[in-house]
Structures are given as C-alpha cells and as structure tokens.
Coordinates of C-alpha atoms and ligand atoms in Angstrom, one line a residue:
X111 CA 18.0 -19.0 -25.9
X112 CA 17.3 -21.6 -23.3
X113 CA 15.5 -21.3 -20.4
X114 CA 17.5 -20.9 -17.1
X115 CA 16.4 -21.2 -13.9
X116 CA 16.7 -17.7 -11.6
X117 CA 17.1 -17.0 -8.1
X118 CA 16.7 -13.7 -6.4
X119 CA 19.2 -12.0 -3.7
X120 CA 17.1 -9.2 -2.2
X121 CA 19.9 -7.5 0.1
X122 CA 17.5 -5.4 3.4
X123 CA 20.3 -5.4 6.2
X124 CA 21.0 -1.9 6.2
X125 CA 19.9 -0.2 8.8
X126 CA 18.1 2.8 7.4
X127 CA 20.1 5.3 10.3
X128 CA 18.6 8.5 8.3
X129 CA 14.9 7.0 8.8
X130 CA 15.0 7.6 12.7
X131 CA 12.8 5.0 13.1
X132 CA 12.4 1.6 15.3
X133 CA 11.1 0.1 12.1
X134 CA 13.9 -1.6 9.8
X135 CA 13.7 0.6 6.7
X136 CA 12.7 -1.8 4.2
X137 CA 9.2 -2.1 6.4
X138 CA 7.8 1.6 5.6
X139 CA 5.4 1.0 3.6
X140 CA 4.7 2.1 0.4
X141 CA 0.6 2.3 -0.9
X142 CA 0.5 0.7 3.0
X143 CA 2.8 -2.4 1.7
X144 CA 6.4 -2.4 3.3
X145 CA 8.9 -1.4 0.8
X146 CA 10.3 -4.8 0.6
X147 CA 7.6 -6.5 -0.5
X148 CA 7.2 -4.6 -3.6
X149 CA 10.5 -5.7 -4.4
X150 CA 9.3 -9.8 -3.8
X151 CA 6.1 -8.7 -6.1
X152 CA 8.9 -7.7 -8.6
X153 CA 11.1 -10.9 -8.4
X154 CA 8.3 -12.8 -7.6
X155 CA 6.9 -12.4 -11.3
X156 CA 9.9 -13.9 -12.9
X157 CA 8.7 -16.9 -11.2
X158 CA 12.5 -17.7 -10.3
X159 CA 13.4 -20.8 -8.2
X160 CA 14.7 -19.5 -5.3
X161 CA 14.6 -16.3 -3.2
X162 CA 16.5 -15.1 -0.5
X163 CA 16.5 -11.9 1.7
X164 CA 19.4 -10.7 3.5
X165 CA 18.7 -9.3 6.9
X166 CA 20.4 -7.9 9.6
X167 CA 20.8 -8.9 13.4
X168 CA 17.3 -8.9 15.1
X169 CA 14.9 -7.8 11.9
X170 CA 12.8 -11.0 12.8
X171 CA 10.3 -9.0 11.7
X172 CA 11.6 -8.3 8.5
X173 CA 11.4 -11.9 7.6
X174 CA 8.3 -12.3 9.0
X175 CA 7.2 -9.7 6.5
X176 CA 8.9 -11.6 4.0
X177 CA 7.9 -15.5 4.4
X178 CA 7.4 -17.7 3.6
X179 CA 10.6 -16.7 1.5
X180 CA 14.1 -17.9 3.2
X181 CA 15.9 -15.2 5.0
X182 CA 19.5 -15.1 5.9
X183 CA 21.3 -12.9 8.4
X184 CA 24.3 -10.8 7.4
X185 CA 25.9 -10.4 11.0
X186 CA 28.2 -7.2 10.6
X187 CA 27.2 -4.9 7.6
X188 CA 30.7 -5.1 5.6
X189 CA 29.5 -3.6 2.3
X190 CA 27.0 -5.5 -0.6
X191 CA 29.3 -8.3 -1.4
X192 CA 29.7 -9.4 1.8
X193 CA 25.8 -9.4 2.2
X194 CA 26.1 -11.3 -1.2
X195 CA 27.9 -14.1 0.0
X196 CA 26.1 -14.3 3.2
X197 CA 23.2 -15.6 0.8
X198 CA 25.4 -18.0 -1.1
X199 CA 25.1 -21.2 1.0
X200 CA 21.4 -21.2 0.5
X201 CA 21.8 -21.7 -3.0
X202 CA 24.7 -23.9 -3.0
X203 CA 25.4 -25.6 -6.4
X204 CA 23.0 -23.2 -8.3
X205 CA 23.9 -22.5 -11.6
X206 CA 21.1 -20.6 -13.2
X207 CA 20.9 -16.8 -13.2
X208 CA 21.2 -15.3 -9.6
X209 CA 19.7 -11.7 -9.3
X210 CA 20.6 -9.1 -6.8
X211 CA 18.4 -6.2 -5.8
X212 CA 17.9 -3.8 -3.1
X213 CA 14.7 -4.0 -0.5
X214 CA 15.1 -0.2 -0.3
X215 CA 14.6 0.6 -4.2
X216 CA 11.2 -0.6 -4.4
X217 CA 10.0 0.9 -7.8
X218 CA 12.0 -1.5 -9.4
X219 CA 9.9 -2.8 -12.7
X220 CA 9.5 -6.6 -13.9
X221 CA 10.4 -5.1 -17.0
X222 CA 14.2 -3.8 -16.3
X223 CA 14.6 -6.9 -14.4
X224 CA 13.3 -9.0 -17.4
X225 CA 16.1 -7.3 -19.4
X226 CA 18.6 -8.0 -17.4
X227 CA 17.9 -11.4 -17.0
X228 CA 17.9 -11.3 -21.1
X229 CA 21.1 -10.1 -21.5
X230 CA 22.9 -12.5 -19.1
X231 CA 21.0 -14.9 -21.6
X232 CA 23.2 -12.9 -25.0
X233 CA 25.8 -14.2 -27.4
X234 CA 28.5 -12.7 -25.1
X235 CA 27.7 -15.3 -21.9
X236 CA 28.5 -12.1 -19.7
X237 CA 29.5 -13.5 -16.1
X238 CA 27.5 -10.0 -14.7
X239 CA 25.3 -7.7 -16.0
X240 CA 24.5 -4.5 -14.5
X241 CA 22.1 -2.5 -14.9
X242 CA 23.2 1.7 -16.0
X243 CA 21.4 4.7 -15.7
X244 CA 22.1 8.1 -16.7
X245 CA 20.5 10.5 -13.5
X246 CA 20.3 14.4 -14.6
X247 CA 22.9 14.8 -11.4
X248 CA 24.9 11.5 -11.0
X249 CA 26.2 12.3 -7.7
X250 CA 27.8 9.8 -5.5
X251 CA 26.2 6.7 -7.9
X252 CA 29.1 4.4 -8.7
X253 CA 30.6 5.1 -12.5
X254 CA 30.4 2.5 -15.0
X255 CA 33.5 2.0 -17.4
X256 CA 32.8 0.8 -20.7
X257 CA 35.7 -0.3 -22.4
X258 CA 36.0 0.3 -26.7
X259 CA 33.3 -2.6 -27.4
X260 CA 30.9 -1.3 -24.8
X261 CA 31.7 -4.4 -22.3
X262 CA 31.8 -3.3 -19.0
X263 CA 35.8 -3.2 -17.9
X264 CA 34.7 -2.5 -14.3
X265 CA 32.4 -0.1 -11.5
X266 CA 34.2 2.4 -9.7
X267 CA 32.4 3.7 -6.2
X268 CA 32.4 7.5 -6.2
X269 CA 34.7 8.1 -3.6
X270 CA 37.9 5.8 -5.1
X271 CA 37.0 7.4 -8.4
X272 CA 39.3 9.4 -10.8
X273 CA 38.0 13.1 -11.9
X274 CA 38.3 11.3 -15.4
X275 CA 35.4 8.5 -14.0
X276 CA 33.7 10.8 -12.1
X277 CA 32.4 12.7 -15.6
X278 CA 31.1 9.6 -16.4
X279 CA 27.2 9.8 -17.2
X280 CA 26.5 6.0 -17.0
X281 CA 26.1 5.2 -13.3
X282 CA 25.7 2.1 -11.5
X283 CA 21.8 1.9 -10.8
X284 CA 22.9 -1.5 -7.9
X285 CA 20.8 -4.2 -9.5
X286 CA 23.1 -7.2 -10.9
X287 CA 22.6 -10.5 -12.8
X288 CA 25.5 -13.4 -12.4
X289 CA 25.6 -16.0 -13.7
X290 CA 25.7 -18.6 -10.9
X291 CA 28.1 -21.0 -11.9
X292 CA 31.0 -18.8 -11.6
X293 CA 29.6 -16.2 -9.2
X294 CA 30.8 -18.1 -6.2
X295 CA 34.3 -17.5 -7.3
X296 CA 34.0 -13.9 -8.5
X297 CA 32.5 -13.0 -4.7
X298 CA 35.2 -14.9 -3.1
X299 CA 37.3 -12.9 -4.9
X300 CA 36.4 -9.2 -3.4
X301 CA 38.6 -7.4 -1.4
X302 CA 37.9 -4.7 0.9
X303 CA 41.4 -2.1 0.0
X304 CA 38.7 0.6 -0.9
X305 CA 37.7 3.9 0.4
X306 CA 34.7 3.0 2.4
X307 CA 37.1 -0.6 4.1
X308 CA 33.7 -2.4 2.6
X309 CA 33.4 -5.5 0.6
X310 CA 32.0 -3.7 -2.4
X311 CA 29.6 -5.8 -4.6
X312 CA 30.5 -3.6 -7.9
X313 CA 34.2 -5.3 -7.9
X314 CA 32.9 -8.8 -9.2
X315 CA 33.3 -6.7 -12.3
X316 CA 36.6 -6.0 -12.7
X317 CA 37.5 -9.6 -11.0
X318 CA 35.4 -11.7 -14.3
X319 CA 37.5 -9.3 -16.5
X320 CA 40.5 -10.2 -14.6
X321 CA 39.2 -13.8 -15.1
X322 CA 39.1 -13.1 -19.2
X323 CA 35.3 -13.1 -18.3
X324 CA 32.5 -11.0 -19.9
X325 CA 30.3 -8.1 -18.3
X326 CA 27.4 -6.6 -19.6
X327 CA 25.4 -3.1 -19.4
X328 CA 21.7 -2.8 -19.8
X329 CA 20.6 0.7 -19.5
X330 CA 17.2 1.1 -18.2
X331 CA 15.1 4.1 -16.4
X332 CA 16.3 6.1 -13.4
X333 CA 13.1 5.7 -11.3
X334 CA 13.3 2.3 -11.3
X335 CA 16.5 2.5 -9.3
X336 CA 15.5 4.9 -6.9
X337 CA 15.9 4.4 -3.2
X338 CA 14.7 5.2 0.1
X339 CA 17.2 6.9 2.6
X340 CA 14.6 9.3 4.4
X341 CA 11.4 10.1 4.6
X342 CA 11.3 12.6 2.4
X343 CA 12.7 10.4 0.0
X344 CA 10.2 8.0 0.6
X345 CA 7.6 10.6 0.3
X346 CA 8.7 11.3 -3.2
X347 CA 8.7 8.0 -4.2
X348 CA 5.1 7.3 -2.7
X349 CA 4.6 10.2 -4.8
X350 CA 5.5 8.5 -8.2
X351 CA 4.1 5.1 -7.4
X352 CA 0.8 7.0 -6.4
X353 CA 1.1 8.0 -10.3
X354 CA 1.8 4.7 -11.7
X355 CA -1.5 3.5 -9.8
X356 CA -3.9 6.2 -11.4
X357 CA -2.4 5.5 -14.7
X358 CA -3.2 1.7 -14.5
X359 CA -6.4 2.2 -12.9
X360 CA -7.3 4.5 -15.8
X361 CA -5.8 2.3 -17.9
X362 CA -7.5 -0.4 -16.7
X363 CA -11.2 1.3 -17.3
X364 CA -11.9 3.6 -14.1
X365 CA -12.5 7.3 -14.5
X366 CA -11.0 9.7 -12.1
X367 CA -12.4 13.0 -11.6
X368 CA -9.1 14.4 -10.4
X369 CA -6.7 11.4 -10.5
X370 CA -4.1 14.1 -8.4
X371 CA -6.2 13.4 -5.2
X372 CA -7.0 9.7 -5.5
X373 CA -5.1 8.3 -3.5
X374 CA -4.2 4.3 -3.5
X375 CA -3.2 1.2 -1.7
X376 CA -0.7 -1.2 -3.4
X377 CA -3.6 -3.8 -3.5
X378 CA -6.6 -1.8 -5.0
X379 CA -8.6 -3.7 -7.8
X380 CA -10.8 -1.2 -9.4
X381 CA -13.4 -2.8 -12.4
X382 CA -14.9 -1.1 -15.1
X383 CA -16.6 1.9 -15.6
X384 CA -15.6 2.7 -12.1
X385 CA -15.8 6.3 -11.1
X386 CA -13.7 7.8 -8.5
X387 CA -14.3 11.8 -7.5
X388 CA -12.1 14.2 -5.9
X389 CA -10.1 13.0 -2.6
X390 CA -11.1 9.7 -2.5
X391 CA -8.5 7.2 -0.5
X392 CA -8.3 3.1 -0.8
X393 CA -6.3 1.7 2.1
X394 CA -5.4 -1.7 1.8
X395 CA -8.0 -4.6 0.8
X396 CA -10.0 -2.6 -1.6
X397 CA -12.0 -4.5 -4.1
X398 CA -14.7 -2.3 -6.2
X399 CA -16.7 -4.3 -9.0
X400 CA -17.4 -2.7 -12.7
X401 CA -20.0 0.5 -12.6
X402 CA -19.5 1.3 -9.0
X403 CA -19.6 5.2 -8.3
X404 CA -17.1 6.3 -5.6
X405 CA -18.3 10.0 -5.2
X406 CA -15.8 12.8 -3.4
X407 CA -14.0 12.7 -0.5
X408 CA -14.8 8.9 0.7
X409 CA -12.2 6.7 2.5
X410 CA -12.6 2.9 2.2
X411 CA -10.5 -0.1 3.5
X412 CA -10.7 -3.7 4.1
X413 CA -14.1 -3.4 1.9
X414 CA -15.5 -4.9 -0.8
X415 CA -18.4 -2.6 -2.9
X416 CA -20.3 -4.9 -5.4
X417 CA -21.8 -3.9 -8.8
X418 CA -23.1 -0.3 -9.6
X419 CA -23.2 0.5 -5.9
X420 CA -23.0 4.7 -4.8
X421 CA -20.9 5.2 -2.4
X422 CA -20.5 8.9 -0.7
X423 CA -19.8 11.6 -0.8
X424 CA -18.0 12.2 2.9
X425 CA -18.8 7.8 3.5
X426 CA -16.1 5.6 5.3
X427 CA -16.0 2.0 5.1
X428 CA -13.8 0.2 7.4
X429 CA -12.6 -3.4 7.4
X430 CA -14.5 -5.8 6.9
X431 CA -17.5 -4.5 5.0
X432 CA -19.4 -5.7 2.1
X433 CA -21.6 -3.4 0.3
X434 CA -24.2 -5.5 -2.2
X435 CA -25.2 -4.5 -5.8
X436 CA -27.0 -1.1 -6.4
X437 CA -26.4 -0.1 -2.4
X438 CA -26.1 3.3 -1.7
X439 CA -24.4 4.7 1.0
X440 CA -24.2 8.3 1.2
X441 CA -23.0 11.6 3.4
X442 CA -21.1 11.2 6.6
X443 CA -22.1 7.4 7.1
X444 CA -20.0 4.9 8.3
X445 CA -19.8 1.0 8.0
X446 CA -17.5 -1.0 9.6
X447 CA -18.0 -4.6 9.9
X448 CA -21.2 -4.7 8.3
X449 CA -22.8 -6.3 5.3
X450 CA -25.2 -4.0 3.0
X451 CA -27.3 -6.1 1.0
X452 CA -28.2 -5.4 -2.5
X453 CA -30.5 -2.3 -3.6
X454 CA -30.0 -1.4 0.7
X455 CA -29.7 2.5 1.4
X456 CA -28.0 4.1 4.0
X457 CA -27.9 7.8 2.7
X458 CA -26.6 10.2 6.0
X459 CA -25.3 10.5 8.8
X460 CA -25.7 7.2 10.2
X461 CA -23.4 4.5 11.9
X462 CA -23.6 0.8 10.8
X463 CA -21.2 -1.4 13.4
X464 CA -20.9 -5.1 13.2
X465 CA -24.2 -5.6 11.5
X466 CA -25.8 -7.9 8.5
X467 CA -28.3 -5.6 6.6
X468 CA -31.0 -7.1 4.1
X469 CA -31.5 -6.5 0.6
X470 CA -33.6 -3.4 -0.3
X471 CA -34.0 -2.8 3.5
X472 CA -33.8 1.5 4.1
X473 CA -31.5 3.0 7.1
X474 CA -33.0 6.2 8.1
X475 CA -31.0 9.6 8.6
X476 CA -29.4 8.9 12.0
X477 CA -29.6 5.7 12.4
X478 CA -26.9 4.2 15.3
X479 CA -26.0 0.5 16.2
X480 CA -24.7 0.7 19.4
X481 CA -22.4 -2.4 19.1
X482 CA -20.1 -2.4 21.8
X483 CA -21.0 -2.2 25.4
X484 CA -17.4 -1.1 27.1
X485 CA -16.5 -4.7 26.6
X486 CA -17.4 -6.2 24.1
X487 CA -18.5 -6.2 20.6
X488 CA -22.2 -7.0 19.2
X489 CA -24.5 -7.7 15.8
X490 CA -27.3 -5.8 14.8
X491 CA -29.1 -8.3 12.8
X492 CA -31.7 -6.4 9.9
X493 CA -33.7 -8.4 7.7
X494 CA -35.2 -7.9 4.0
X495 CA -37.3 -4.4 3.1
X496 CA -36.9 -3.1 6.6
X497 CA -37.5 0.4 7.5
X498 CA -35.5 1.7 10.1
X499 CA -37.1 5.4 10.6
X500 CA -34.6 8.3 11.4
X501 CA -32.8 8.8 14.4
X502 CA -33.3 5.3 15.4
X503 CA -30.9 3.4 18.1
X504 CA -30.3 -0.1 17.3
X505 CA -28.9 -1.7 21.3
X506 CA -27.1 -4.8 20.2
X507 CA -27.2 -7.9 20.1
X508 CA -30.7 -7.2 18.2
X509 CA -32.6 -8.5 15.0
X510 CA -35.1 -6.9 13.3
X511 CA -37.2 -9.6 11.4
X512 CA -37.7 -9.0 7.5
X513 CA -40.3 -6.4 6.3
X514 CA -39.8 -4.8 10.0
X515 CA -40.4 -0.7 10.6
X516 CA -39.3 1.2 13.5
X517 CA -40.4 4.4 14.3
X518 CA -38.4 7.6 14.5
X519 CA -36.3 8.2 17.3
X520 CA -36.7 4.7 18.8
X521 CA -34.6 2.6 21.1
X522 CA -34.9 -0.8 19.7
X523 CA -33.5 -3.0 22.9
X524 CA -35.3 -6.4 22.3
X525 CA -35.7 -8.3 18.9
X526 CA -38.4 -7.1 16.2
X527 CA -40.7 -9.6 14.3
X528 CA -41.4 -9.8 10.8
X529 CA -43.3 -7.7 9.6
X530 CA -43.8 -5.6 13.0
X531 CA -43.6 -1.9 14.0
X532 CA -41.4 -0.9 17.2
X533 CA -41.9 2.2 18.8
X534 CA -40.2 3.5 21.5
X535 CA -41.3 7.6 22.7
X536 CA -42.6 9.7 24.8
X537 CA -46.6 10.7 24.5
X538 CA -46.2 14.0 22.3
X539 CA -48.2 17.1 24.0
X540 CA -49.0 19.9 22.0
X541 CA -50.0 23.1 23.8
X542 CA -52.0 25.6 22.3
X543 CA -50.9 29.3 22.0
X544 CA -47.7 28.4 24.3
X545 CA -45.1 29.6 22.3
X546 CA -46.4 33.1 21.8
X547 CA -47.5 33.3 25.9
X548 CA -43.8 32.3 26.5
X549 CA -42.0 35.2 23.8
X550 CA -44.1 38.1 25.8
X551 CA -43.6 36.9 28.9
X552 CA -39.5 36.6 28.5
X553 CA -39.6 39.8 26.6
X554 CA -40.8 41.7 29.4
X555 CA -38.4 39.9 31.6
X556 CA -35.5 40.8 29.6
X557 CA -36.6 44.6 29.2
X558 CA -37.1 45.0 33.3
X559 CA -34.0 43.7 33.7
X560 CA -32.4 46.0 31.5
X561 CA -34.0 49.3 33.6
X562 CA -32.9 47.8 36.6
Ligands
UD1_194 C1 25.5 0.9 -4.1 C2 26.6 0.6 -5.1 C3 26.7 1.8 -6.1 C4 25.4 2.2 -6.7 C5 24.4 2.4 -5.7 C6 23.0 2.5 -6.3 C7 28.1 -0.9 -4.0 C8 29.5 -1.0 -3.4 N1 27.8 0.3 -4.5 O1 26.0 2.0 -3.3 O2 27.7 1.5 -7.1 O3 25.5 3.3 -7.5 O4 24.3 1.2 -4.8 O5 22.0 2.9 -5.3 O6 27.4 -1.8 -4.0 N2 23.4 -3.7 2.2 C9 23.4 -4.8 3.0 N3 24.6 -5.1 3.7 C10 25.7 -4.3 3.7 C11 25.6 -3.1 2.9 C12 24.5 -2.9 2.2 O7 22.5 -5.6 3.1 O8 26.7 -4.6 4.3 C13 22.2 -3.4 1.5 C14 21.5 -2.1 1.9 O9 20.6 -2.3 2.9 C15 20.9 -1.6 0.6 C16 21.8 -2.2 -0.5 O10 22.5 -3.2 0.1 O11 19.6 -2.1 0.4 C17 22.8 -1.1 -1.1 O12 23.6 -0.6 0.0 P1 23.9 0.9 0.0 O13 24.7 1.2 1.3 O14 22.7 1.8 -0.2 O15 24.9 1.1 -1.2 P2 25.3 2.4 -1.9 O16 26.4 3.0 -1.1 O17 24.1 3.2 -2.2
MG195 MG1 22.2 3.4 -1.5

C-alpha cells in the first residue's frame, strides 16, 4: 500500500434552525471546545495535506474558529454535494484521498476515519467508501445497498426509499472517502430529481457504479456518527464524550472518586497518581502535574497546579493561576490571577486576586486582596515565609517583603519590609464584670416591659 496524500472536506453550512441560537451550530461547544473543532482534532491527526471547511453566508466567525484552516462559503444550502463541490476549487488537481465529514458529528474517532482512509487504499481501488452503521432504530438514516459481493451498488435517502430499502439495517453514517482523481467528475455528475430538490452527496455512489467504478463499505460504531440537531442532542452527546474523558483520564493514571461527577474540558491534562473527588469540574486550560490531590467539589480553569499540591475541598481557581509544588489551598478559597509558590498555604475562606505569593509563605483564614479599585486592577506582591495573620486586608498595589507578619485583622495600605510586623487595630479595652452588669440590667428591662 502506498502512501497517499489526504485532504479533509469538513461540510458546517447548515444552519442548526432547531438550535434556536445566534451561534452557528457547529460553535456549541463541546467540553467548552466548539463542536467543529473536535472534528479538525479528528482530521487533524491524519496529518492530511489539505483541509477545508464549508461555511455558510456570514459565519465569519465560524472560520475564525477554524483558522488558520481555509474556509470556503457554500452561498445557498442545495444539499451535501453541492456543499462538496463548493470546496472543490481549493483543491484543484488533488489526487490523493479527499475525506468528507460533518462539523456537527463531532465524536467522530481517528480510528473509523483511519479505516476508511484504509479501505480507499484496498485491492478493489473503490472510487468511494462510506462509512455504515447499523443504529438499534435506523430511522430516517439513508439505506446502504450492497449488491451480491458486498460492493456498495448505491445510497438511497429515506424519503425516495422503497419499503424493500427501508428494512435495510446498514445505514449511511455521512462520512465518505473519494478518491480525488475521479471525484471531480462523480460530483459533477449529481443531480437534484430527488425528494428533498437537493444535490445529495450519497449519489456519487450509484454515479462511480454507473461509471463501472468501485464503492466500498466500512462498518464502524454508531456513536461515532452521531450528530447535533438540538440541545438535547447535544446534551447527550456531552454526556458520552464526558465518559470517554474519565475513561482516559483513568486510563492515563488519575483516580476518580466518583468519575460520574467529574466533569471535564476537552483540554484537561491530568498526570499521575492524580486524585480527583466527588464534583470536581476542569474548564478549559487545565494542567494538573503527577500526585496532585483535587479534593470534592473544586472548580478550576485557566490554572496550572504543580506537583503533589492539595487543592480544596469547595476551592476555585480561575484563569490564570499557578499553584507551586506541595501548595495547599483549601475550603471556600479563591485564586484568580495569582501565583502560589511552592509548600505556600492558603487553607479557608480567603480571596487571592492578581497576586505573586512566595514559597512556604502562610495566608491566614480570611485573608482579602482588595485588587481592583472600581477601575482598575492591582498586585498584591508577598514575599518568602510570610505570615499573613487571619482576617487580614491586603489594599493593592502592595508588597509585603520576605519573612514579613501581619497581624490579625489588619489593613495593610503601604508596603511591608522584610522581615517586619504590620499592625493595623484599634487599642483593645477589656472591662471588668461588664457583661454580667449588662445581662441584669436588660433583663429587668425586658421583664417591665412585658407588665406594662
Ligand atoms: C445525510 C446523508 C444521509 C445520512 C446522514 C447521516 C445526504 C444527502 N444524506 O443526511 O444519507 O444517513 O447524513 O447523518 O448526504 N450541509 C451543508 N450544506 C448543505 C447541506 C448540508 O454544509 O447544503 C452540511 C450540514 O451542515 C451537515 C452535513 O452537511 O453538517 C449533513 O447535512 P444534513 O442536512 O444533516 O444531512 P442529513 O439529511 O442528515
Ligand atoms: Mg443530519
């Protein structure tokens, strides 16, 4: 078998009318990455040589979500091959494999794809390969019709089929592999003197058999073909690609306490000996090095947590954190911003904005940086083996110099030394006897009023 060079069609001009939303379908995103790219990620790994999107009128913002691949726009939606041959000028005298797939069937797996791109590769020299499923209900799928050798004689769309091709199992899962020397003429070929008036894709079939051309089947897994229509399609999909994330993760050497309720972004990189309790959630831009403890219901993005650091439980870490080796950062505490250094603590109920925080330095219970005065935003600077005492307010911009101590409660306004303590209260009075004095003294209030 020799190698071929491959280009991909990824056809997104559809307009998604049952998402009822201002965002082009193939932009929801899926583990927060728009559907469409995890269909790039896909062709992307069969390193081909070209790959173009099809779009419709206005989605610049599809191919901006797309580049730096080439985009192409399909001005009136006349059914797949029309959207087919709107791509064709961009790859003008290709003769490798071409590959079409959907943007809105993002679970599609290198693996099927791989297959496919195989098969075109066989004995036979099949002008098309499709790709067949069998779905426990197949629906309104198109019907693919084998004829006694198992070739593929042709597809037939559900609503031009026979009853006869309806009770066909084998349906057409949309995902095709030409070969790109003669797929030029096959497109040119389709007609549109079909139910739906459309230019339908599925016909190059039956016009490379017309041609004395071969076709080819390769059967792969329904989930990998399945699309997005609504959002409560999409939900179930998010569903199963939520799954194939906590299998790799485990796979890959994290523990999950209750992989159900871990929940992840596209992009998380977990390392080894990870361990993730109940209801955690990654957004995107999650990297977590090898014995890190994520403990229950913590939410990080944008964040990266370095070697055997502790993080929650009840902790959020927003964008742009960095929490250094053997940190801990524990109950209701929230970093955004803000580099922890190594061995630093920050165990409750504390807010860490904007800030740079030494190694081994200790964030009391309470601890606020005001970072943001109505206008704009602010560093809190914390040095080395700093003790910040409970309840303290950090007023940024401010640094506290290494080996530093405030007191509880304090307002620290202007910048700390090394090795200095800043105190900031009100002289404590203790009064003798006053609490009891006050109890009688109410009590006989209350108990005259109540007479009265
Ligand atoms: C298509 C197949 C059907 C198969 C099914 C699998 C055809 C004619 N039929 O039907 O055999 O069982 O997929 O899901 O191909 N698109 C464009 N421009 C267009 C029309 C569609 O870009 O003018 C895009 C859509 O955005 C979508 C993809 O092509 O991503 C498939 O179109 P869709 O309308 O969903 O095709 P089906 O009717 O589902
Ligand atoms: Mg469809």
């Amino acid at each position: 078998m020799t190698e071929r060079q491959l280009a991909c069609i990824i056809l997104a001009a559809g307009k998604g009318t049952r998402m009822k939303s201002d965002l082009p379908k193939v932009l929801h995103p899926l583990g927060g990455l728009p559907m469409v790219r995890h269909v790039l990620a896909a062709a992307t790994a069969l390193d081909p040589a070209h790959i173009v999107v099809v779009v419709g009128p206005g989605m610049e913002n599809v191919a901006q979500a797309v580049a730096p691949h080439a985009t192409v726009v399909q001005e009136n939606q006349l059914g797949t091959g029309d959207a087919v041959k709107a791509a064709l000028p961009l790859l003008d005298g290709f003769a490798g494999d071409v590959l079409v797939l959907y943007g809105d069937t993002p679970l599609i797996t290198v693996a099927t794809l791989r297959a496919m791109v195989d098969s075109r590769n066989g004995d036979s020299d099949p002008a098309v390969v499709v790709m067949g499923m069998r779905p426990a209900e197949p629906g309104a799928y198109g019907r693919l019709i084998q004829g006694a050798d198992g070739g593929l004689e042709k597809i037939v769309e559900f609503l031009d089929a026979s009853e006869a091709e309806r009770a066909v199992g084998l349906c057409n899962a949309g995902f095709m592999a030409f070969d790109g020397a003669r797929m030029p003429g096959l497109i040119a070929a389709i007609g549109n003197d079909n139910a739906k008036g459309e230019f339908y894709l599925t016909d190059a079939v039956a016009v490379a058999r017309g041609q004395g051309h071969a076709c080819a089947v390769v059967e792969g897994p329904v989930e990998d073909a399945l699309g997005v229509n609504s959002r409560a399609e999409l939900a179930g999909i998010e569903k199963i690609f939520q799954r194939r994330l906590r299998l790799a993760a485990m796979a890959n050497g994290a523990t999950l306490l209750d992989p159900d309720t871990v929940w992840f972004a596209a992009d998380t990189v977990l390392g080894r000996d990870v361990t993730v309790g109940q209801n955690v959630v990654f957004g995107p831009g999650v990297v977590v090095e090898d014995g890190v403890e994520i403990r229950a219901f913590s939410h990080l993005e944008g964040v990266v947590v370095r070697r055997r650091a502790i993080i929650g439980p009840f902790a959020r870490l927003r964008p742009g954190s960095d929490v250094g080796e053997d940190a801990h950062v524990g109950n209701f505490v929230e970093l955004k911003n803000t580099v922890l250094g190594a061995g630093a603590k920050a165990n409750h109920l504390t807010y860490l904005g904007d800030s740079d925080i030494g190694a081994a330095s200790n964030i009391g219970a309470g601890t606020i940086t005001c970072n943001y005065d109505g206008y704009l935003k602010h560093r809190t600077v914390i040095g080395r083996d700093v003790f910040v005492g409970s309840n303290s307010t950090l007023v940024a911009p401010v640094t506290l110099g290494d080996g530093a101590f405030t007191a509880a409660a304090t307002i620290v306004t202007r910048d700390v030394p090394d090795d200095a303590l800043v105190i900031s209260r009100a002289d404590e009075v203790v009064k003798e006897g006053w609490a009891a004095r006050y109890r009688i003294a109410k009590a006989a209030l209350k108990a005259r009023a109540r007479k009265g």
